[in-house]
Short mmCIF file of C-alpha atoms in Angstrom, two decimals:
data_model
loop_
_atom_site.label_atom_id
_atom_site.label_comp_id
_atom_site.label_asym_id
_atom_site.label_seq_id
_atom_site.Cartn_x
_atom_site.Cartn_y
_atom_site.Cartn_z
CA UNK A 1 28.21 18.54 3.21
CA UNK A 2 30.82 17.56 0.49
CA UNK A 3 29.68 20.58 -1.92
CA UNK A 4 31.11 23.76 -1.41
CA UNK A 5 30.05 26.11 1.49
CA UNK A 6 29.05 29.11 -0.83
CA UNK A 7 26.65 27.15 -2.71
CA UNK A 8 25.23 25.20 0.47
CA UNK A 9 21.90 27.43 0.49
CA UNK A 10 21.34 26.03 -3.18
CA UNK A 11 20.64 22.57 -4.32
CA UNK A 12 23.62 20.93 -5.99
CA UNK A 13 21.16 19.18 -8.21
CA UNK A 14 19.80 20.77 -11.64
CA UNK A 15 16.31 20.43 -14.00
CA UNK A 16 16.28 21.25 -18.06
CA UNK A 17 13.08 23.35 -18.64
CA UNK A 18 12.08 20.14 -21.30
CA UNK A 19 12.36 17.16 -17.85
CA UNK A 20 10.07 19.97 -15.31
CA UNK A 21 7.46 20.20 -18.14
CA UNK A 22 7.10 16.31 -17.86
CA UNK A 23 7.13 16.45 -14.51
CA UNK A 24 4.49 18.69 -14.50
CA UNK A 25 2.71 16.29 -16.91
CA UNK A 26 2.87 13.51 -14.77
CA UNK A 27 0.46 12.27 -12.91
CA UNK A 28 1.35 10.51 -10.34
CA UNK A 29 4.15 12.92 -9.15
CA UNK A 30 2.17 15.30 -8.70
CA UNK A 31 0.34 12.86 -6.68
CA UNK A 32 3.62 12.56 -4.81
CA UNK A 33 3.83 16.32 -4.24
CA UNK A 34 -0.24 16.62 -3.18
CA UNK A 35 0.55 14.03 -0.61
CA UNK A 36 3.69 15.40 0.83
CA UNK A 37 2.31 19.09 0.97
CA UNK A 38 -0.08 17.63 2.88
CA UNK A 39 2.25 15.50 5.40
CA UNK A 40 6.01 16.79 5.43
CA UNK A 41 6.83 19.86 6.76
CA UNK A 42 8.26 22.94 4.46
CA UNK A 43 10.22 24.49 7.42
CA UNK A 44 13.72 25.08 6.44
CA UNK A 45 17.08 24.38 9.22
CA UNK A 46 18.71 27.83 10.19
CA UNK A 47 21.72 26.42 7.69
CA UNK A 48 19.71 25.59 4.86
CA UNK A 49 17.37 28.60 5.55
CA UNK A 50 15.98 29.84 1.24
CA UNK A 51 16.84 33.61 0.67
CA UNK A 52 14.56 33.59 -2.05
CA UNK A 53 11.30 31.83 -3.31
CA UNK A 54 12.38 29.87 -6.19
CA UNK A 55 15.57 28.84 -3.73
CA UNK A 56 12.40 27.41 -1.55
CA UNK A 57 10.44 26.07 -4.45
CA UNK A 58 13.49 24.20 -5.97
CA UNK A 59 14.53 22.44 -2.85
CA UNK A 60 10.69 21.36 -1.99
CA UNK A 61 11.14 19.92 -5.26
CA UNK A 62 14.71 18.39 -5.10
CA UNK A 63 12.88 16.70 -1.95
CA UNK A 64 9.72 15.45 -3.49
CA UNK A 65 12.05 13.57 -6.34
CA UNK A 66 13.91 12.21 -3.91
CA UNK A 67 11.04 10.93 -2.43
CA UNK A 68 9.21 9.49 -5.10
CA UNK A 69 12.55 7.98 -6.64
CA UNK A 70 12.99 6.06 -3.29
CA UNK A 71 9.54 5.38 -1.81
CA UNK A 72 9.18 2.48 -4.49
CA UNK A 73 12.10 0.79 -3.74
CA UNK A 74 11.36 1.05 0.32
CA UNK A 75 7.37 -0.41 -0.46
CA UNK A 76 8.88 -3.33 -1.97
CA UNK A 77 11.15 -3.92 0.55
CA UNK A 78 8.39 -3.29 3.25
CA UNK A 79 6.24 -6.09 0.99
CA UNK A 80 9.52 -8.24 1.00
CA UNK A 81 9.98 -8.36 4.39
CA UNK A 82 6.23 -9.43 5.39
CA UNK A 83 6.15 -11.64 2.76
CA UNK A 84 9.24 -13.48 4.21
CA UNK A 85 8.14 -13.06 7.60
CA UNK A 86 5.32 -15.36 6.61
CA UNK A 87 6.89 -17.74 4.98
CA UNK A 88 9.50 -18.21 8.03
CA UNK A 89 8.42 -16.95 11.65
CA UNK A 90 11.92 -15.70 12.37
CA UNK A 91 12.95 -14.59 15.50
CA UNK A 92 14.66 -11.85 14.65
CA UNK A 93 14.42 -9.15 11.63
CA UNK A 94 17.85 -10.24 10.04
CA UNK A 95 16.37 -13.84 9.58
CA UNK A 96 14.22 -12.11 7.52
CA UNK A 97 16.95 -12.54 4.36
CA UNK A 98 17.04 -16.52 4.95
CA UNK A 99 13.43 -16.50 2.79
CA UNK A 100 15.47 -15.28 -0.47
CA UNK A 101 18.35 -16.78 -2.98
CA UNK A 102 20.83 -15.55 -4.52
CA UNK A 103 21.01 -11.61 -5.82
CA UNK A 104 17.89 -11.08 -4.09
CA UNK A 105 18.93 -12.23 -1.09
CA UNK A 106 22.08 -9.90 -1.20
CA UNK A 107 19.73 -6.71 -2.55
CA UNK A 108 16.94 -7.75 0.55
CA UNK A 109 20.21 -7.76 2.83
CA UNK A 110 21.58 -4.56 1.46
CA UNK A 111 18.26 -1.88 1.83
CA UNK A 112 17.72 -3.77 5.08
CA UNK A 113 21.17 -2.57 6.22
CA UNK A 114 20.42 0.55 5.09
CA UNK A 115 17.12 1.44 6.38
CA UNK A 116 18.05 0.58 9.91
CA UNK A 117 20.87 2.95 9.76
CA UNK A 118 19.24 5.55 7.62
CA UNK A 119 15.69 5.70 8.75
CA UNK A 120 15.20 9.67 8.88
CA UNK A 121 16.22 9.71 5.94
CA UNK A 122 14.61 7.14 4.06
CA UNK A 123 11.32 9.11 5.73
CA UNK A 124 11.98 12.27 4.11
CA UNK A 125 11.15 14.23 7.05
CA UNK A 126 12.51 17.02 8.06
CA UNK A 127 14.57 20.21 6.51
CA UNK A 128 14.13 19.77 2.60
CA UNK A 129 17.19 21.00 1.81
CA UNK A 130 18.98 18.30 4.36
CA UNK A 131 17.04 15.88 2.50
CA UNK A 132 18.72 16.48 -0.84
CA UNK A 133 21.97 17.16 0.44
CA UNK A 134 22.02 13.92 2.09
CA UNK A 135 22.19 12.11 -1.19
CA UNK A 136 25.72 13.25 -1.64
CA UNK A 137 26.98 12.06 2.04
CA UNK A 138 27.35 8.23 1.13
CA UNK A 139 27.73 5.63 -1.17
CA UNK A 140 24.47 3.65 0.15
CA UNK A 141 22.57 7.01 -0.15
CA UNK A 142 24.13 7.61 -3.85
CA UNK A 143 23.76 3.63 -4.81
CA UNK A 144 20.18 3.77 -3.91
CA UNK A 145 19.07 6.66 -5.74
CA UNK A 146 20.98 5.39 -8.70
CA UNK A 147 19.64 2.23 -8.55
CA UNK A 148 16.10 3.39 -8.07
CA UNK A 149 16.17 5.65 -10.96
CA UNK A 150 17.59 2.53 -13.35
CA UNK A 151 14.44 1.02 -11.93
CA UNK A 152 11.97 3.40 -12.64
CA UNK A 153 11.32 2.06 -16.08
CA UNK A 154 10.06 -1.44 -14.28
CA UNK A 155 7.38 0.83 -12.28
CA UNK A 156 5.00 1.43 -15.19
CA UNK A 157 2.00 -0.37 -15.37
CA UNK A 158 0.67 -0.62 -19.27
CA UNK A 159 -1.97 1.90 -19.88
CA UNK A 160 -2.03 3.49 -16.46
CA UNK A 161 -1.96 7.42 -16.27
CA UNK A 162 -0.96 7.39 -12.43
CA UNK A 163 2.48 6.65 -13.38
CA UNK A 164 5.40 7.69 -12.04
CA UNK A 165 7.85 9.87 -14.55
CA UNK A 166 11.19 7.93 -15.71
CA UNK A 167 13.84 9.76 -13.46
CA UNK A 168 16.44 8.99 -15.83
CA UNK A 169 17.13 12.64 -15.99
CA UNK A 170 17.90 12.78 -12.12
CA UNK A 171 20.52 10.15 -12.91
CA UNK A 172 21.86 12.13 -15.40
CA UNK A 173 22.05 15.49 -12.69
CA UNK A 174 23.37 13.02 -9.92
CA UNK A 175 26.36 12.01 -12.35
CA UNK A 176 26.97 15.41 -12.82
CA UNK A 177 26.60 16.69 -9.41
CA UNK A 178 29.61 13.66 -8.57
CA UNK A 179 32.03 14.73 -11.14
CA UNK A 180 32.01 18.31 -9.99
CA UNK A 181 31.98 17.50 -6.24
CA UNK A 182 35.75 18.09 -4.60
CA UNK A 183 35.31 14.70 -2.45
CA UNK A 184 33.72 12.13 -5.29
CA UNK A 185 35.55 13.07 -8.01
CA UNK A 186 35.09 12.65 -11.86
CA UNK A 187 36.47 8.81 -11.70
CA UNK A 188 33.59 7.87 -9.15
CA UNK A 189 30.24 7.65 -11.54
CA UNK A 190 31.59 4.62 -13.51
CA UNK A 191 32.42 2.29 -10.41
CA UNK A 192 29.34 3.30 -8.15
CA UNK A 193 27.09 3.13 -11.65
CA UNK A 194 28.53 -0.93 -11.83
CA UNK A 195 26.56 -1.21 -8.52
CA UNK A 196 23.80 0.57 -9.01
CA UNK A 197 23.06 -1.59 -11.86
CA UNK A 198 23.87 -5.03 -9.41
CA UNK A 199 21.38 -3.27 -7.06
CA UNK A 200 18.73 -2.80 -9.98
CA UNK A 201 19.36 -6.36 -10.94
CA UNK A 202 18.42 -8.01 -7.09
CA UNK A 203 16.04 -5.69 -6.36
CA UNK A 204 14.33 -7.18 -10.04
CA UNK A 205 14.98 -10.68 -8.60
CA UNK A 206 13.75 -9.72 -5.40
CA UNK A 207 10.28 -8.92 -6.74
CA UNK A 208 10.19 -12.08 -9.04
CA UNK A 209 10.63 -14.40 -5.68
CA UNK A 210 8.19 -11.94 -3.70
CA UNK A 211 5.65 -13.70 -6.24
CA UNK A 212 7.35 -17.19 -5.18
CA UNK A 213 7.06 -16.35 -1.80
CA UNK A 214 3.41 -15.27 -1.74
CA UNK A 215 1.99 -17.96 -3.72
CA UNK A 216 3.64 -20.78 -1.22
CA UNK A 217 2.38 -18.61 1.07
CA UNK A 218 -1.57 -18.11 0.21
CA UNK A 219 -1.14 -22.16 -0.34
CA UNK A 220 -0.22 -22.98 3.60
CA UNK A 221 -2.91 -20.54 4.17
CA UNK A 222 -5.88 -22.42 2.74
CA UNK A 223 -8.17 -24.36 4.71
CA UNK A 224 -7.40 -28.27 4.98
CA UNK A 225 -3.74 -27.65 4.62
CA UNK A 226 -1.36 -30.26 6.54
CA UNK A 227 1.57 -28.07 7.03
CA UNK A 228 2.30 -26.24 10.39
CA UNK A 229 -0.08 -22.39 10.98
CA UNK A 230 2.07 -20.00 9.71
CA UNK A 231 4.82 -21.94 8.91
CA UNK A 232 5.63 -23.01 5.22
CA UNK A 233 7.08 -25.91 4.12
CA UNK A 234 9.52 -27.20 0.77
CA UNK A 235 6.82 -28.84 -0.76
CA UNK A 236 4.71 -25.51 -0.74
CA UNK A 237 7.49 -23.64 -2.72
CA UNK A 238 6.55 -23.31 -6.56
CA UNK A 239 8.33 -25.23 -9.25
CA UNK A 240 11.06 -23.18 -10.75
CA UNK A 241 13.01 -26.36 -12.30
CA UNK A 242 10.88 -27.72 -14.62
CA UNK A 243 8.05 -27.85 -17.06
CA UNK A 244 5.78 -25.97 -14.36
CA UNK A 245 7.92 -23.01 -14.21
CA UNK A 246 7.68 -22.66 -18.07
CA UNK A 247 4.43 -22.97 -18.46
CA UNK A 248 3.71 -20.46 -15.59
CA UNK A 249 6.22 -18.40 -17.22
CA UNK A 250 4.06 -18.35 -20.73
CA UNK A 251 1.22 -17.39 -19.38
CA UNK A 252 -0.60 -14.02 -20.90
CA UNK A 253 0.22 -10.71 -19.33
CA UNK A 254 -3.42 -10.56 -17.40
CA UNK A 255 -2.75 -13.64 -15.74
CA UNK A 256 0.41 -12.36 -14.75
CA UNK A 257 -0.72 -9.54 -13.24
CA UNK A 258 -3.74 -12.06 -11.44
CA UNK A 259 -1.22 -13.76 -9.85
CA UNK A 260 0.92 -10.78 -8.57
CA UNK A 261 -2.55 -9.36 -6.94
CA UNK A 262 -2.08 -12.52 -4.69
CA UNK A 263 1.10 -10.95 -3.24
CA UNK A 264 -1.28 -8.10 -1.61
CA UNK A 265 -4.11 -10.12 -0.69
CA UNK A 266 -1.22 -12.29 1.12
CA UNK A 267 -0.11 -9.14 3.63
CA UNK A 268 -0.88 -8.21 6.92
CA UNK A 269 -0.35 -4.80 7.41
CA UNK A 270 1.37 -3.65 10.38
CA UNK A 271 1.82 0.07 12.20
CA UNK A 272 4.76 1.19 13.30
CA UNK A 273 5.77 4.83 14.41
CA UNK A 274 7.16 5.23 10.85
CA UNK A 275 4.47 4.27 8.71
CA UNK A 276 3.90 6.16 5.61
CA UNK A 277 0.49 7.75 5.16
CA UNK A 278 -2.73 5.52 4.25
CA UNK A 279 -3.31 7.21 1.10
CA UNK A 280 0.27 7.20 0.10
CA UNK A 281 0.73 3.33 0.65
CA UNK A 282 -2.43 2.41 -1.01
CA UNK A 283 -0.97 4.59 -3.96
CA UNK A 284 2.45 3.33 -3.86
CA UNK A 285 1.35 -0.61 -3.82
CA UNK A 286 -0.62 -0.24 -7.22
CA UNK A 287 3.16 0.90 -8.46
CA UNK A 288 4.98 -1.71 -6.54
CA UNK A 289 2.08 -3.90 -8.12
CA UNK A 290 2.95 -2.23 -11.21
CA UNK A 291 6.56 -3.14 -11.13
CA UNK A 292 5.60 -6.87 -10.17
CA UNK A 293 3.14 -7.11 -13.19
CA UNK A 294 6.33 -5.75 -15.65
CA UNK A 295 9.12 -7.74 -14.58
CA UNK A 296 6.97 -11.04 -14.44
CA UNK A 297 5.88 -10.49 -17.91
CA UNK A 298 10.06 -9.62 -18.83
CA UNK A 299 10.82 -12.86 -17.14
CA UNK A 300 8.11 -14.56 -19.25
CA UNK A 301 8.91 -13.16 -22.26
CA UNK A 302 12.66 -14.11 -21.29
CA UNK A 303 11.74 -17.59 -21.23
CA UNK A 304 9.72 -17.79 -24.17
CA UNK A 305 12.45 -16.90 -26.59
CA UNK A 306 14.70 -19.43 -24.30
CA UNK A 307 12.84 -22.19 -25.01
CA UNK A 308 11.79 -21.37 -28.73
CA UNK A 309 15.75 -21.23 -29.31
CA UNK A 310 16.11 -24.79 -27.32
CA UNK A 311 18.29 -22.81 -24.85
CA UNK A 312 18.45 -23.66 -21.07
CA UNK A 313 17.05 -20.96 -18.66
CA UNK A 314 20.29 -20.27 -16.27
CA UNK A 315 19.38 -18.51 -13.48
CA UNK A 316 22.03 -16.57 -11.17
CA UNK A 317 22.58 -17.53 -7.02
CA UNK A 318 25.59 -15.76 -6.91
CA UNK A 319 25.51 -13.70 -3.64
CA UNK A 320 26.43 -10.15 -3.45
CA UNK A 321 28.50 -8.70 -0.62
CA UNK A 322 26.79 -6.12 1.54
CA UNK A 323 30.26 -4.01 1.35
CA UNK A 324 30.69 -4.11 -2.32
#
């Protein structure tokens, strides 16, 4: 670990008294921290092993923030993926990007990358205290919490008391944690911050064509469609040129949030070893859903005062290198 060997028993990261009392208000973490009491282990490595009981209690926590910080982000990305694996048939996993444009191509591209190498991780299983500490061992690992704490604010649905707390206080203890920290440095926040944000920004994207994706889907799905079983075609894609795409994009927040439902009821769950608990991913899809619901109604909103100011709608395809 980067930090210091005499404080390697102790978490690197630090709470105000004011940001654990709305933690402690929140709802859905402590939904989080029900549900991983419940399914990740509290067993301590021989390195990391607590000397004390609030040492133990702060790193369970440290490891159920990072958790619910970065579950999010993975659920959408899980969504992503079998959205696009609808819409194409690939015939392998890294086809799987082909079904995007643009930034959220690059952010799809990017947390796929990143899963596959970082998968015990991105599980949160294992010795809590590893868990934290691995935060600090790359830049992926450092992007993505960064990123996913910018995009907390997206994951509140309007009147909903399950919500997740804004982390932007974690952001603010990460930044910290990398300008004290002997191998980051104090010049290091600024840069990895810039692409955090770029992250935040496909990620956003990456949502808005999920809803794209799942309505062109549900469409080649119907019964007495021409096109090909599972296979979608160009003329299934929605308008997002012309006068359709406005009007969709003026349409009252309800309907919104009507038409992102579609994106679940267009899934196929599938097991795999490292599935996330039942409970967990029914919770974690009414936040994704959530998130979906928000940004369509920011994109809408976007385009209303667009076209009330008799400004074109400009749209961004620039693609994002994985290594930058």
């Amino acid at each position: 670990m980067s930090h210091s060997e005499e404080d390697s028993r102790t978490s690197p990261f630090t709470i105000r008294k004011e940001d654990l009392a709305k933690l402690d208000s929140s709802q859905g973490f402590q939904i989080v921290r029900k549900l991983l009491t419940t399914d990740r282990s509290a067993a301590f490595c021989e390195h990391h092993s607590p000397s004390t009981e609030d040492i133990k209690q702060a790193w369970l926590l440290h490891r159920d923030i990072t958790h619910a910080i970065i579950m999010p982000v993975l659920e959408i990305y899980r969504q992503a993926s079998q959205l696009a694996e609808s819409f194409l048939c690939p015939r392998s996993i890294f086809d799987l990007e082909l079904a995007f444009r643009g930034e959220a191509r690059g952010a799809f591209s990017w947390l796929q990358c990143l899963i596959v190498e970082e998968e015990d991780w991105c599980s949160t299983r294992g010795c809590p205290a590893c868990i934290v500490n691995y935060v600090l061992q790359s830049e992926p690992t450092i992007r993505l919490v960064l990123a996913a704490c910018r995009l907390s604010r997206s994951l509140r649905k309007p009147k909903a008391g399950r919500n997740l707390p804004l982390f932007d206080f974690w952001r603010s203890s990460l930044r910290k944690v990398l300008d004290t920290d002997p191998f980051w440095g104090p010049t290091y926040s600024k840069d990895i911050e810039a692409r955090a944000a770029d992250l935040e920004t496909g990620i956003q994207q990456l949502v808005r064509q999920c809803c794209e994706l799942s309505e062109a889907v549900v469409v080649a799905a119907a019964p007495g469609h021409d096109g090909e079983h599972g296979k979608v075609h160009d003329r299934d894609l929605p308008d997002t040129k012309g006068k359709d795409c406005i009007a969709k994009a003026s349409e009252p927040y309800h309907e919104l949030a009507q038409r992102s439902v579609k994106i679940r009821a267009s899934l196929t769950v599938k097991k795999h070893p490292s599935a996330i608990p039942q409970e967990e991913q029914s919770w974690l899809q009414k936040i994704v859903l959530g998130c979906w619901t928000t940004l369509l109604a920011d994109a809408a909103e976007a385009t209303r005062r667009a076209v009330s100011d008799k400004r074109p709608v400009v749209s961004s395809v620039r693609v994002r290198s994985l290594s930058t």
